[in-house]
């Protein structure tokens, strides 16, 4: 990753870590921007901040544990704050997520939080979602049939996400990921998300419509807030 992009991701992560208060229950995202947030949170924990957290992937869990952040794997009450990255952010704060393959747990954590805040560099901003792929996590059983049913929803092509060589990528939940390519993008994130969710065999998709309360967007002039913190 280019140094300037890393610096922007770090600036967004730093702005988010300043939202964390003593005693909070936190959701920890997945991806390079979230990894920086976890690192900065670890520094605050080392100097006395008391929080508990739940992570959206095994990778983030292990990183947070190594930094001494107290972790749980179940919740009795909602989280105070969840912080995560995104692959695309539109002007209404609808998101595309899942490039890192953690979309199911990311969505579970986002909906479990009173406040879901996205951290991103300004390269993630789009006018319309779907410039890149729309990841869809599917059950391995009869996955080709699920893919064929997805093809009937819209003009699209798909690829089975790989993990190098002939091996498919397998999510933390033991599922496969289909990356959908839509030549016209996603015109209506709510409606298309509902269509994807209705397909038998689909576990979850990477369209996060109406879930983020705010996005901390880092650019060369600093970090600005989209939405309402
Ligand atoms: C993980 O599944 C994704 O949703 C990530 O949150 C997303 O890909 C952002 O990643 P970066 O912070 O690495 O850009």
XYZ file of C-alpha atoms and ligand atoms in Angstrom:
243
model
C 0.000 0.000 0.000
C 1.285 3.486 -0.840
C 2.543 5.509 2.125
C 0.051 8.342 1.560
C -2.889 5.898 1.529
C -1.667 4.271 4.729
C -1.405 7.724 6.323
C -5.031 8.492 5.364
C -6.258 5.187 6.781
C -4.340 5.880 9.989
C -5.871 9.375 10.234
C -9.398 7.950 9.925
C -8.583 5.248 12.506
C -7.132 7.865 14.878
C -10.311 9.976 14.622
C -12.400 6.908 15.461
C -10.303 5.855 18.433
C -10.956 9.299 19.917
C -14.674 8.378 20.052
C -13.940 5.533 22.467
C -14.772 6.169 26.131
C -13.989 4.231 29.263
C -16.338 1.301 29.851
C -17.567 0.997 26.263
C -18.489 -2.257 24.549
C -16.922 -2.123 21.094
C -17.161 -3.884 17.741
C -13.850 -4.295 15.900
C -13.834 -4.438 12.110
C -11.691 -6.263 9.581
C -9.290 -4.982 6.926
C -6.274 -2.722 6.860
C -8.047 0.403 8.170
C -9.631 -1.544 11.029
C -6.249 -3.096 11.826
C -4.909 0.417 12.403
C -7.895 1.200 14.653
C -7.200 -1.972 16.662
C -3.546 -1.023 16.978
C -4.393 2.499 18.234
C -7.037 1.102 20.592
C -4.431 -1.305 21.962
C -2.209 1.669 22.803
C -5.039 3.292 24.769
C -5.801 0.025 26.592
C -2.146 -0.276 27.536
C -2.364 3.130 29.223
C -5.455 2.295 31.251
C -8.593 2.525 29.057
C -11.119 -0.155 30.061
C -13.242 -1.577 27.257
C -14.560 -4.918 26.086
C -14.719 -5.806 22.426
C -15.983 -8.337 19.934
C -14.190 -8.842 16.625
C -15.636 -9.393 13.149
C -13.041 -11.982 12.115
C -10.651 -14.493 13.575
C -7.796 -12.366 12.239
C -8.987 -9.197 14.040
C -9.716 -11.215 17.188
C -6.185 -12.596 17.272
C -4.639 -9.183 16.636
C -6.723 -7.543 19.377
C -5.937 -10.370 21.818
C -2.207 -9.955 21.142
C -2.538 -6.265 22.035
C -4.263 -7.033 25.330
C -7.741 -5.781 24.359
C -10.316 -7.703 26.454
C -12.514 -9.732 24.098
C -15.859 -11.489 24.285
C -17.571 -13.773 21.782
C -21.177 -13.273 22.849
C -23.285 -10.245 23.793
C -26.116 -9.801 26.256
C -26.557 -6.139 25.395
C -25.958 -4.008 22.290
C -22.507 -2.620 21.589
C -21.930 1.069 22.293
C -19.844 1.566 19.180
C -18.740 -0.534 16.207
C -15.954 0.728 13.942
C -15.166 -0.862 10.594
C -13.773 -0.069 7.151
C -15.597 -0.294 3.825
C -14.830 -0.956 0.178
C -17.279 1.670 -1.144
C -19.302 4.428 0.552
C -22.095 6.276 -1.275
C -23.462 9.764 -0.399
C -26.313 8.195 1.638
C -23.780 6.186 3.689
C -24.752 2.909 2.072
C -21.706 0.651 1.969
C -20.201 -2.182 0.039
C -18.158 -4.488 2.258
C -16.640 -7.932 2.172
C -13.509 -7.598 0.072
C -11.764 -9.098 3.111
C -14.294 -11.926 3.290
C -15.658 -11.035 6.724
C -19.008 -9.578 5.669
C -21.303 -11.862 7.690
C -19.719 -11.138 11.053
C -19.250 -7.501 10.034
C -22.973 -7.142 9.431
C -23.870 -9.003 12.638
C -21.656 -6.639 14.622
C -22.926 -3.532 12.784
C -26.560 -4.354 13.565
C -25.651 -5.185 17.177
C -24.310 -1.664 17.760
C -26.068 1.507 18.886
C -23.558 3.404 16.773
C -21.824 2.032 13.670
C -19.054 4.313 12.389
C -17.122 3.671 9.187
C -13.482 4.642 8.700
C -12.214 5.193 5.176
C -9.812 7.071 2.974
C -11.520 9.293 0.415
C -10.732 6.809 -2.377
C -13.641 4.727 -1.044
C -16.245 7.375 -1.902
C -18.497 6.571 -4.884
C -21.637 8.112 -6.354
C -23.227 4.687 -6.845
C -22.330 1.357 -5.203
C -21.108 -1.468 -7.393
C -18.110 0.011 -9.157
C -16.268 -3.017 -7.765
C -17.641 -6.435 -6.925
C -20.615 -7.183 -4.672
C -19.485 -10.052 -2.416
C -22.094 -12.656 -1.478
C -21.386 -15.386 1.094
C -23.089 -18.669 0.183
C -23.347 -22.116 1.702
C -20.941 -24.595 0.073
C -23.747 -27.147 -0.413
C -25.073 -26.829 -4.019
C -23.319 -23.484 -4.377
C -23.390 -23.606 -8.227
C -27.199 -23.754 -8.071
C -27.204 -20.729 -5.787
C -24.965 -18.921 -8.296
C -27.403 -19.714 -11.134
C -30.319 -18.329 -9.106
C -28.302 -15.135 -8.478
C -27.813 -14.759 -12.254
C -31.580 -14.372 -12.686
C -31.727 -11.260 -10.482
C -29.957 -8.770 -12.747
C -27.482 -8.562 -15.620
C -24.396 -9.788 -13.772
C -21.444 -12.113 -13.901
C -19.855 -13.838 -10.927
C -16.619 -15.464 -9.885
C -15.992 -17.875 -7.047
C -13.449 -16.174 -4.808
C -10.194 -18.101 -4.733
C -7.536 -18.502 -2.086
C -4.597 -19.198 -4.389
C -4.110 -22.123 -6.742
C -7.314 -24.097 -7.227
C -8.475 -23.668 -3.641
C -11.571 -21.554 -2.993
C -11.583 -18.895 -0.309
C -13.393 -20.219 2.781
C -14.849 -17.697 5.233
C -14.491 -17.843 9.011
C -17.978 -19.391 8.934
C -16.911 -22.213 6.607
C -18.736 -20.744 3.583
C -17.792 -19.678 0.032
C -17.856 -16.155 -1.426
C -19.217 -15.267 -4.873
C -18.070 -11.888 -6.203
C -20.790 -10.393 -8.392
C -19.917 -7.901 -11.104
C -22.796 -5.653 -12.173
C -22.021 -3.592 -15.280
C -24.499 -0.893 -14.226
C -23.674 -0.939 -10.529
C -26.352 -1.084 -7.815
C -29.148 1.393 -8.563
C -31.177 0.664 -5.415
C -29.069 -0.801 -2.570
C -32.068 -1.586 -0.333
C -34.058 -3.354 -3.043
C -31.094 -5.252 -4.496
C -29.926 -6.252 -1.024
C -33.391 -7.665 -0.284
C -33.343 -9.585 -3.582
C -29.950 -11.100 -2.806
C -31.059 -12.068 0.684
C -34.136 -13.852 -0.677
C -32.079 -16.363 -2.686
C -31.905 -19.781 -1.039
C -28.292 -20.629 -0.265
C -27.268 -17.006 0.312
C -26.029 -16.483 3.845
C -25.424 -12.709 3.563
C -24.280 -10.061 1.093
C -21.921 -7.108 1.259
C -24.486 -4.319 0.761
C -24.834 -2.480 4.085
C -27.778 -0.157 3.426
C -28.868 2.263 6.128
C -26.624 0.769 8.814
C -23.812 3.309 9.150
C -24.502 6.364 11.217
C -21.381 8.221 10.163
C -18.241 7.849 8.115
C -14.901 9.386 9.045
C -13.332 10.143 5.675
C -9.631 10.962 5.532
C -8.285 13.130 2.711
C -5.236 15.336 2.193
C -6.943 18.194 4.083
C -7.806 16.116 7.140
C -10.671 13.961 8.376
C -14.245 15.017 7.700
C -17.442 13.539 9.058
C -20.185 12.308 6.747
C -23.431 11.746 8.634
C -23.965 12.296 12.324
C -21.518 11.024 14.922
C -13.660 -6.888 5.135
O -14.497 -7.959 4.843
C -14.092 -5.682 4.408
O -15.441 -5.389 4.520
C -13.247 -4.486 4.832
O -13.855 -3.762 5.851
C -13.047 -3.643 3.677
O -12.529 -4.482 2.634
C -12.097 -2.477 3.924
O -10.780 -2.913 3.893
P -9.557 -1.927 3.989
O -9.683 -1.178 5.261
O -8.375 -2.849 3.972
O -9.588 -1.034 2.795
